Coordinates of C-alpha atoms in Angstrom, one line a residue:
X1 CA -32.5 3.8 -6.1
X2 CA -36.0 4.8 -6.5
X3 CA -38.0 5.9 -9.6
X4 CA -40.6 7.7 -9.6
X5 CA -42.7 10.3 -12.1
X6 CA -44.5 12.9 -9.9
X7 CA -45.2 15.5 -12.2
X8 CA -46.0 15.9 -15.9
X9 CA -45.1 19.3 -17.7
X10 CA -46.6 20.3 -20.8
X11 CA -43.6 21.9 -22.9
X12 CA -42.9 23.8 -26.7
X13 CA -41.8 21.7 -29.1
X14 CA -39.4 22.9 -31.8
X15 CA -42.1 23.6 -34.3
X16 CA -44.2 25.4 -31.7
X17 CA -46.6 22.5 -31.1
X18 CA -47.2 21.4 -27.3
X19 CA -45.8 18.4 -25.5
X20 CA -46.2 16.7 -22.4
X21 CA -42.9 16.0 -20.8
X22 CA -42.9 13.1 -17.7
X23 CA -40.2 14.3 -15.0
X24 CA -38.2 11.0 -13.8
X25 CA -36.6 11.6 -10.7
X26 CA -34.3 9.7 -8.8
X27 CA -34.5 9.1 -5.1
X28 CA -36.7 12.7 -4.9
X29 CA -34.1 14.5 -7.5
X30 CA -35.3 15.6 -10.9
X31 CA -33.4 13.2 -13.1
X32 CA -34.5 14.1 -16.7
X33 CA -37.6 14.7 -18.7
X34 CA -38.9 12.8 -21.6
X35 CA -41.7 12.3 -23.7
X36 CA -43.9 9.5 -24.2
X37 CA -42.6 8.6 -27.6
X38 CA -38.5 8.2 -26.2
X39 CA -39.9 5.7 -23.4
X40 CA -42.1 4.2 -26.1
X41 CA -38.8 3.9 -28.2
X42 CA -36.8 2.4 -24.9
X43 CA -39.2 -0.2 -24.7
X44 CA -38.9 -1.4 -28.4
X45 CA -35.4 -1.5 -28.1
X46 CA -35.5 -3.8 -24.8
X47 CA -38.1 -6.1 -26.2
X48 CA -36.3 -6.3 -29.2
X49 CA -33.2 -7.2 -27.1
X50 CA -34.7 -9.3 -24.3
X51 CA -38.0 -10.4 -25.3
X52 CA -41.4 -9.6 -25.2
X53 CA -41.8 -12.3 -21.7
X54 CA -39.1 -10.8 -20.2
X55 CA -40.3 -6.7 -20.9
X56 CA -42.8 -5.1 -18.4
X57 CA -46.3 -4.4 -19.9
X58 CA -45.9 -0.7 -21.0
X59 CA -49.0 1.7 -21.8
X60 CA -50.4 1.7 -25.2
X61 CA -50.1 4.3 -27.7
X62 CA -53.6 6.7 -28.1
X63 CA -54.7 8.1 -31.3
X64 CA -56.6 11.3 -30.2
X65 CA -55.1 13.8 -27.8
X66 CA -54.7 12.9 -23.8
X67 CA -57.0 14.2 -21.2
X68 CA -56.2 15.7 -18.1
X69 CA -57.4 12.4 -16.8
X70 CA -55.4 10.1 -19.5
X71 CA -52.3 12.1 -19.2
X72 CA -52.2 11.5 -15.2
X73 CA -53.2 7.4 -16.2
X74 CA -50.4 7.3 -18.2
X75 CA -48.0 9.4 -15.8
X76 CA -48.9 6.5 -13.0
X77 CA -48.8 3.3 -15.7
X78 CA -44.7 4.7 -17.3
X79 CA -43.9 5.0 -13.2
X80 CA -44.9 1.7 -12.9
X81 CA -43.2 0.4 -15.9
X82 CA -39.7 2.5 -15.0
X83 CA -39.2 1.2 -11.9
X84 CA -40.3 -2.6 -12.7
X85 CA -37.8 -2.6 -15.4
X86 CA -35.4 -0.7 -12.8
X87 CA -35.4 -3.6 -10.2
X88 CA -35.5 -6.2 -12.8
X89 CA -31.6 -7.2 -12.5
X90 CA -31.5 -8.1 -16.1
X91 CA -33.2 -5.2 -17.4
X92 CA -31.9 -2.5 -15.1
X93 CA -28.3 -3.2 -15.5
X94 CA -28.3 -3.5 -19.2
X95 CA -26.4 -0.9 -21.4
X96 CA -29.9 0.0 -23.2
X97 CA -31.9 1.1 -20.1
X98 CA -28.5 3.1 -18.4
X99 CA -27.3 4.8 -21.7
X100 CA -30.7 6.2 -22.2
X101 CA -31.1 7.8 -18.9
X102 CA -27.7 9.2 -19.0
X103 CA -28.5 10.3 -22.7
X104 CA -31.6 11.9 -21.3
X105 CA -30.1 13.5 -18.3
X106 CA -27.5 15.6 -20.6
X107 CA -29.7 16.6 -22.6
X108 CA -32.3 17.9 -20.0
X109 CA -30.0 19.7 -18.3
X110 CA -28.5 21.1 -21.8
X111 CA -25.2 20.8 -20.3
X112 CA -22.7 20.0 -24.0
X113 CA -19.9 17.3 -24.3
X114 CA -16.5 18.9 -23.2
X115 CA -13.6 18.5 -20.9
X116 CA -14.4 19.7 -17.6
X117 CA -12.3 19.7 -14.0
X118 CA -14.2 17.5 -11.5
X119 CA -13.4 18.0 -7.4
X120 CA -13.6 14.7 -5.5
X121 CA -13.3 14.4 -2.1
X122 CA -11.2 12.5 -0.1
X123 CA -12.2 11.1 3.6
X124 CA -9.2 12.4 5.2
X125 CA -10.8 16.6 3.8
X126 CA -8.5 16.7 0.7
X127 CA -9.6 17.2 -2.8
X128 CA -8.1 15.3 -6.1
X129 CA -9.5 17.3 -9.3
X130 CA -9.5 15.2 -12.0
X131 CA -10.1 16.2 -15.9
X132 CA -13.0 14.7 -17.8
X133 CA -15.5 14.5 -20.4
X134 CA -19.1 16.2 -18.9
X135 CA -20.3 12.7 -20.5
X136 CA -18.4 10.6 -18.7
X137 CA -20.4 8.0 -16.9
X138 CA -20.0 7.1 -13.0
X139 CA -17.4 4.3 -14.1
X140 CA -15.3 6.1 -16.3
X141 CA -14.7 9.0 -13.6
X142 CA -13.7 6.4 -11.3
X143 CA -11.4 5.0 -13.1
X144 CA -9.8 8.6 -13.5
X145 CA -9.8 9.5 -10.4
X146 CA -8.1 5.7 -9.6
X147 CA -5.4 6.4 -12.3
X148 CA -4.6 9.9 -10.6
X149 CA -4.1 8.3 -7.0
X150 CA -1.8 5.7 -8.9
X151 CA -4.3 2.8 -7.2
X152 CA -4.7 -0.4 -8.8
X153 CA -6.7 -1.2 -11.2
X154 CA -7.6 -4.4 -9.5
X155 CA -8.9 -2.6 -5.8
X156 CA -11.1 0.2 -8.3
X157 CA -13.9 -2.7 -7.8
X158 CA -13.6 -1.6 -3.6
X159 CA -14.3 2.1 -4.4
X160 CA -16.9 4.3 -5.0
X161 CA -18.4 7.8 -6.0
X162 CA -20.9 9.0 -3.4
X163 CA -22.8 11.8 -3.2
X164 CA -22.7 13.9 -0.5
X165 CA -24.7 17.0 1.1
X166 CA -23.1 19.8 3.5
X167 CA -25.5 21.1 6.2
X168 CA -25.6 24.7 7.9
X169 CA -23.2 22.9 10.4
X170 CA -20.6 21.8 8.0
X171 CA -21.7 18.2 8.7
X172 CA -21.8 16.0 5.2
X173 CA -25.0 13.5 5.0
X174 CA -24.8 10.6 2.8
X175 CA -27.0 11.0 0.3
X176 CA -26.5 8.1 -2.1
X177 CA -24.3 6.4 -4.5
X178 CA -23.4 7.7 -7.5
X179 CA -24.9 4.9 -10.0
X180 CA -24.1 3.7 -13.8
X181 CA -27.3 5.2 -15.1
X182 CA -26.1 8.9 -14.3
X183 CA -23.1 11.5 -15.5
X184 CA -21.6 12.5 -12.3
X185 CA -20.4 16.3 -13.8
X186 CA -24.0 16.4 -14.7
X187 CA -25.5 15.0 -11.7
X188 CA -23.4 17.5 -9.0
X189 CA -23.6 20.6 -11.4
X190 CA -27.7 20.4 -11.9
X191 CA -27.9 20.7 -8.6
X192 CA -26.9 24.2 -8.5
X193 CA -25.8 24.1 -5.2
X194 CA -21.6 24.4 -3.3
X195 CA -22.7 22.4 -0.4
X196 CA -22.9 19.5 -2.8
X197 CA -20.0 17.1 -3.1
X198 CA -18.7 14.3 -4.5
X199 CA -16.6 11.5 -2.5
X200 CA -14.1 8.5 -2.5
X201 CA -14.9 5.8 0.0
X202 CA -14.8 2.2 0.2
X203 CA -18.3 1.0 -1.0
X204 CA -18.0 -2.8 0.8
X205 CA -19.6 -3.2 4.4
X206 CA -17.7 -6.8 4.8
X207 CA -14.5 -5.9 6.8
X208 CA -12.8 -8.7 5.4
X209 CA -12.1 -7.4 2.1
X210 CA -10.2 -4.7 3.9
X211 CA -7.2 -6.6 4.4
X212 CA -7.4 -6.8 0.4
X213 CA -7.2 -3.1 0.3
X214 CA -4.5 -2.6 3.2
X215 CA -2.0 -5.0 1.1
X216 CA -1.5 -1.8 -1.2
X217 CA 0.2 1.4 -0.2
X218 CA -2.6 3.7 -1.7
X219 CA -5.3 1.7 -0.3
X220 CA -4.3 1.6 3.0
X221 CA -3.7 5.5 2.4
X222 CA -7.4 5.6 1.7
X223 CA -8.9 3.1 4.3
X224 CA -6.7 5.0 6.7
X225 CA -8.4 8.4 5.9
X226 CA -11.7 6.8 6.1
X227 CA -11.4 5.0 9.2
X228 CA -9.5 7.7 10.9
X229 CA -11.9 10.4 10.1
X230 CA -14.5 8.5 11.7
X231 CA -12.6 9.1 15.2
X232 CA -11.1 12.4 14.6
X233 CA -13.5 15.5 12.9
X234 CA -10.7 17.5 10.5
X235 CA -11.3 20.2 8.5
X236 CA -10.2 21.0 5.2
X237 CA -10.8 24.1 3.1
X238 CA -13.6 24.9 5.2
X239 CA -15.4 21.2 4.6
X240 CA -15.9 19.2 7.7
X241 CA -15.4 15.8 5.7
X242 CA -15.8 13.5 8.6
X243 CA -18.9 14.4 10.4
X244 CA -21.2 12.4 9.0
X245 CA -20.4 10.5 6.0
X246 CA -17.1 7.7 6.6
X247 CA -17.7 6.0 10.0
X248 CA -18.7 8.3 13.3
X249 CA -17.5 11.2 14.5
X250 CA -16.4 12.2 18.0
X251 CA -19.4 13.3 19.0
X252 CA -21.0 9.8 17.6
X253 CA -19.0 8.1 19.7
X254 CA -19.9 10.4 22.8
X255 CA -23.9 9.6 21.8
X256 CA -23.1 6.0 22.2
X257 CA -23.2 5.5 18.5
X258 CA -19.7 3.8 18.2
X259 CA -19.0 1.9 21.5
X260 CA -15.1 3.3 22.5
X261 CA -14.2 2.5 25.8
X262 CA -11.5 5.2 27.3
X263 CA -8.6 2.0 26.7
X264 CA -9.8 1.6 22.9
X265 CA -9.1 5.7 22.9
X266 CA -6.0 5.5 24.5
X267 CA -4.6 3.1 21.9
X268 CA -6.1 4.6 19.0
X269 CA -4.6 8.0 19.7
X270 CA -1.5 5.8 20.5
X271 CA -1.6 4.5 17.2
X272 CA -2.0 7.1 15.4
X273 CA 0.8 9.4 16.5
X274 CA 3.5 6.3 15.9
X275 CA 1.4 6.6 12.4
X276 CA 0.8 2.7 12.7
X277 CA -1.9 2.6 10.1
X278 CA -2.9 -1.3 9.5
X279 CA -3.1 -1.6 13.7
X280 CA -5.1 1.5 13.6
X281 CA -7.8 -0.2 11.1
X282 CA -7.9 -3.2 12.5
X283 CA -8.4 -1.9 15.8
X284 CA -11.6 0.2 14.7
X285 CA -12.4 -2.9 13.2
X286 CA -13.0 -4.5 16.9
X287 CA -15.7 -1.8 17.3
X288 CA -19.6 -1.8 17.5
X289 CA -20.7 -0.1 14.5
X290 CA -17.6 0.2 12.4
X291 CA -18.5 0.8 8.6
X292 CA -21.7 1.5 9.2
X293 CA -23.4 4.4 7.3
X294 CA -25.8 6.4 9.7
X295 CA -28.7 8.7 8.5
X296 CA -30.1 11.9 10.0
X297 CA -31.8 11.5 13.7
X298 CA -35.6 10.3 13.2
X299 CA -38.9 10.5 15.8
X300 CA -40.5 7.6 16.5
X301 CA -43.9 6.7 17.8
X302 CA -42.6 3.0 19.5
X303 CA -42.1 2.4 22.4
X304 CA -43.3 6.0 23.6
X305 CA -44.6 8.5 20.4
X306 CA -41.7 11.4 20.3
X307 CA -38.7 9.4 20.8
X308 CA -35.4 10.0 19.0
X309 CA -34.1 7.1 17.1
X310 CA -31.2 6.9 14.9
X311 CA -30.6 4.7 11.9
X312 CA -27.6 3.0 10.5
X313 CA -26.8 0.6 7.7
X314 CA -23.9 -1.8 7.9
X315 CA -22.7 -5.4 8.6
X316 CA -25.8 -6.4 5.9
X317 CA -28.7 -4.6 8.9
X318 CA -30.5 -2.1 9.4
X319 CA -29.9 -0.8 13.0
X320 CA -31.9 1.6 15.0
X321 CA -31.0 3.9 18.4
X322 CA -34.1 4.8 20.1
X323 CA -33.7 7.7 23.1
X324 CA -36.4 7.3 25.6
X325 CA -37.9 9.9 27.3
X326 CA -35.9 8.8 30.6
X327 CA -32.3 9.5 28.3
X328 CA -32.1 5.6 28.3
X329 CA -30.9 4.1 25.0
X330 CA -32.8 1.1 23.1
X331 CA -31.5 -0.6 20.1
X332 CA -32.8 -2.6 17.5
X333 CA -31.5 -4.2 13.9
X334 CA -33.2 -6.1 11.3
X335 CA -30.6 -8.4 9.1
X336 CA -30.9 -7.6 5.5
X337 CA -29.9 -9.7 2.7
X338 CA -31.5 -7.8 -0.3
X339 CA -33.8 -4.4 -0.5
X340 CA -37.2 -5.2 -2.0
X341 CA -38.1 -1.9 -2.5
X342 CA -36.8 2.0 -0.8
X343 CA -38.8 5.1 -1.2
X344 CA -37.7 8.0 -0.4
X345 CA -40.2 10.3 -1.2
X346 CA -41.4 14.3 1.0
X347 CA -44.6 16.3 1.3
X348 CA -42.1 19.5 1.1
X349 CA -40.6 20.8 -1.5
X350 CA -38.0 22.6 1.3
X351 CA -35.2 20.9 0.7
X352 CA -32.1 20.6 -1.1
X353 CA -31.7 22.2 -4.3
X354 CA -33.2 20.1 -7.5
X355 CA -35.4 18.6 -5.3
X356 CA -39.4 18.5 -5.5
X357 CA -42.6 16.9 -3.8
X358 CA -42.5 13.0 -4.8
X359 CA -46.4 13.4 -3.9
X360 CA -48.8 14.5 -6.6
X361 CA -50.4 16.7 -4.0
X362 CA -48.1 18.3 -1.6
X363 CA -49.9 18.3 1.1
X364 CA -50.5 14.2 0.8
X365 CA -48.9 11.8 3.4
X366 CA -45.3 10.5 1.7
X367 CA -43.6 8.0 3.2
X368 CA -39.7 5.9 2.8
X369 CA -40.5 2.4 3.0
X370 CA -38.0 -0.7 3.0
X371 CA -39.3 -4.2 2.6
X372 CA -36.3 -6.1 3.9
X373 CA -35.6 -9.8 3.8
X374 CA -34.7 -11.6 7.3
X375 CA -33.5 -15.1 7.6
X376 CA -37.0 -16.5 7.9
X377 CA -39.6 -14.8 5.4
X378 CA -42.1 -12.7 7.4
X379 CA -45.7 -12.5 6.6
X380 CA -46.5 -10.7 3.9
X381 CA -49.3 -8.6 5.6
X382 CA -46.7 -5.6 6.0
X383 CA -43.9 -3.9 5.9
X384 CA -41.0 -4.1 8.8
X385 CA -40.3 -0.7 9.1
X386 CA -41.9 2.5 7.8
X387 CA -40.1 6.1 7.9
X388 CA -42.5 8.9 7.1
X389 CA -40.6 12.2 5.6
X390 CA -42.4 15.1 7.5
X391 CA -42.2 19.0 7.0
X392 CA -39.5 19.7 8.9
X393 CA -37.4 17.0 6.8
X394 CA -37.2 14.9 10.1
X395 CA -38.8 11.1 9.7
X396 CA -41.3 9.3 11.8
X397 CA -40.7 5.2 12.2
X398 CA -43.2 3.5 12.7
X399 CA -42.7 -0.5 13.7
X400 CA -44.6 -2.9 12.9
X401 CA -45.3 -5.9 15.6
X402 CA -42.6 -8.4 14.4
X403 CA -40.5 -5.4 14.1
X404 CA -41.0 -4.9 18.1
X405 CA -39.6 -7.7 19.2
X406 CA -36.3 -6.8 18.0
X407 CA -36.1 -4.5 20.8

């Protein structure tokens, strides 16, 4: 997940004086605002807990008002400070740092304590609507929706709460997983938005903790629905729930994405009408690509500038399609091991609902960058791979020369 502050707002107080509010957002999503003095308390609180050697340097306190100048100083320096403590994994899993941004996302979205019914969706295009608190955190809602599908409490750890975005086409994109620091009722209903949803999938890319999972009858219920709807689109309540989020779709498979050959289709069509679930799984398991998560098409300027390239993540890589100019296919991957850093940041503020310019300037160059770790450390002159978020909401990858020999 990435942090970011792009935007100060100056804001009534309660006594009529004048604020200025910083605007965390979260992966290029408006998170919650907050003033100087709640980060300032934050940071008390962690040094007080963890240490003052362990705690990020934070900006100091200023006796007369802020500038335009100091203000956008100190907008930069609590950015900085957010996400160090962010991808610090002592600091940005503890209870202080998550609790306050979940405390500071109700309240910026003024959305009150109260049982509420929650819709999450299920790979196969059901819906289980469960009953919670609004303040519920992402594991307590789990755990409900666990308890209502009578799984056990020991395969919970194998699930997850995603977030998910339905396009004009009734495709759903992945957008991310739901995290510990959020409310998910708060999360889904600030968006404003019906083509938002939330979903159930397995949230492991190593196939060998599936046989954990098949060992139980729900499990296997929900692996099935996952895997299956990777090979068969099905529509449910007018949601297309396979198109793009669990594995591939049909028409992945007919771009090459997920290698099938017409014997592997035979038998998995086989399989499925004797309902023969566990040989169904493990035979998508034999297939290129399955459990990977793919992302929207991309252009790319390597090897030719306008190419088409495709990006998935699974089987710990990142792994790329590029479509020549001559329709022949190149592919690519870069074994990952841990995520440095991702930014996902746009120059348009066309998108989704709840969703701004990361840029101060909106017509400045914003880019998604991942440093990824291979099995040898590269040189640390730059990046692998960077994806530039463009106007039209389609990305440009640009590789660098290490990065080329992978193809």
């Amino acid at each position: 997940m990435h942090f970011s502050i792009p935007e100060t707002e100056v804001r009534s107080g309660e006594n009529g004086s004048t604020y200025v509010a910083y605007n965390i957002h979260v992966n290029g999503v408006l998170h919650c605002r907050v003033r100087y003095s709640q980060l300032l308390g934050l940071h008390e609180q962690i040094k007080k807990e963890y240490g003052s050697n362990v705690v990020p340097s934070f900006p100091p306190k200023k006796i007369f008002t802020l500038t335009p100048t100091e203000v956008e100083q100190r907008r930069e320096q609590l950015e900085k400070y957010m996400q160090a403590v962010r991808q610090d994994p002592l600091l940005g899993a503890s209870d202080l740092f998550n609790s306050f941004l979940r405390k500071a996302q109700q309240e910026t979205q003024q959305i009150p304590t109260e049982e509420v019914a929650l819709d999450i969706c299920l790979s196969n295009g059901q819906k289980v609507t469960v009953n919670v608190l609004s303040s519920d955190q992402t594991e307590d809602v789990l755990d409900v929706v666990a308890t209502k599908l009578d799984l056990p409490e020991d395969l919970v750890a194998y699930f997850s709460l995603f977030l998910v975005h339905e396009g004009e086409d009734g495709g759903l994109t992945f957008v991310r997983k739901l995290q510990e620091f959020e409310l998910p009722y708060v999360s889904i209903t600030s968006l404003h938005s019906t083509q938002f949803h939330i979903l159930l999938r397995k949230s492991y890319w190593d196939t060998v903790y599936d046989a954990d999972v098949m060992d139980n009858r729900v499990g296997l219920n929900l692996l099935y629905a996952q895997v299956r709807s990777g090979f068969v689109g099905r529509t449910v309540q007018g949601v297309h729930l396979s198109s793009r989020v669990s594995n591939q779709t049909v028409s992945d498979i007919e771009r090459g994405w997920i290698l099938v050959t017409k014997d592997q289709r035979r038998q998995l069509k086989s399989l499925q009408e004797k309902g023969s679930k566990k040989e169904f799984i493990r035979l998508g398991q034999t297939l290129k690509y399955y459990g990977y998560i793919k992302f929207d098409p991309c252009a790319t300027d390597f090897p030719e500038k306008g190419c088409q390239v495709i990006v998935g993540a699974g089987n710990n890589e990142l792994n790329f399609h590029v479509k020549l100019p001559n329709e022949q296919m190149k592919e690519g991957s870069f074994k990952v091991t841990r995520m440095r850093c991702w930014r996902v940041t746009s120059s348009t503020s066309n998108g989704p609902p709840g969703t701004r310019p990361c840029c101060q300037r909106p017509t400045a160059s914003c880019f998604c960058r991942a440093w990824v770790t291979p099995p040898r450390p590269p040189p640390s002159s730059s990046p692998p791979c960077i994806i530039k978020q463009t106007q039209s909401e389609s990305c440009v990858v640009y590789f660098s020369s290490r990065s080329r020999n992978a193809f």
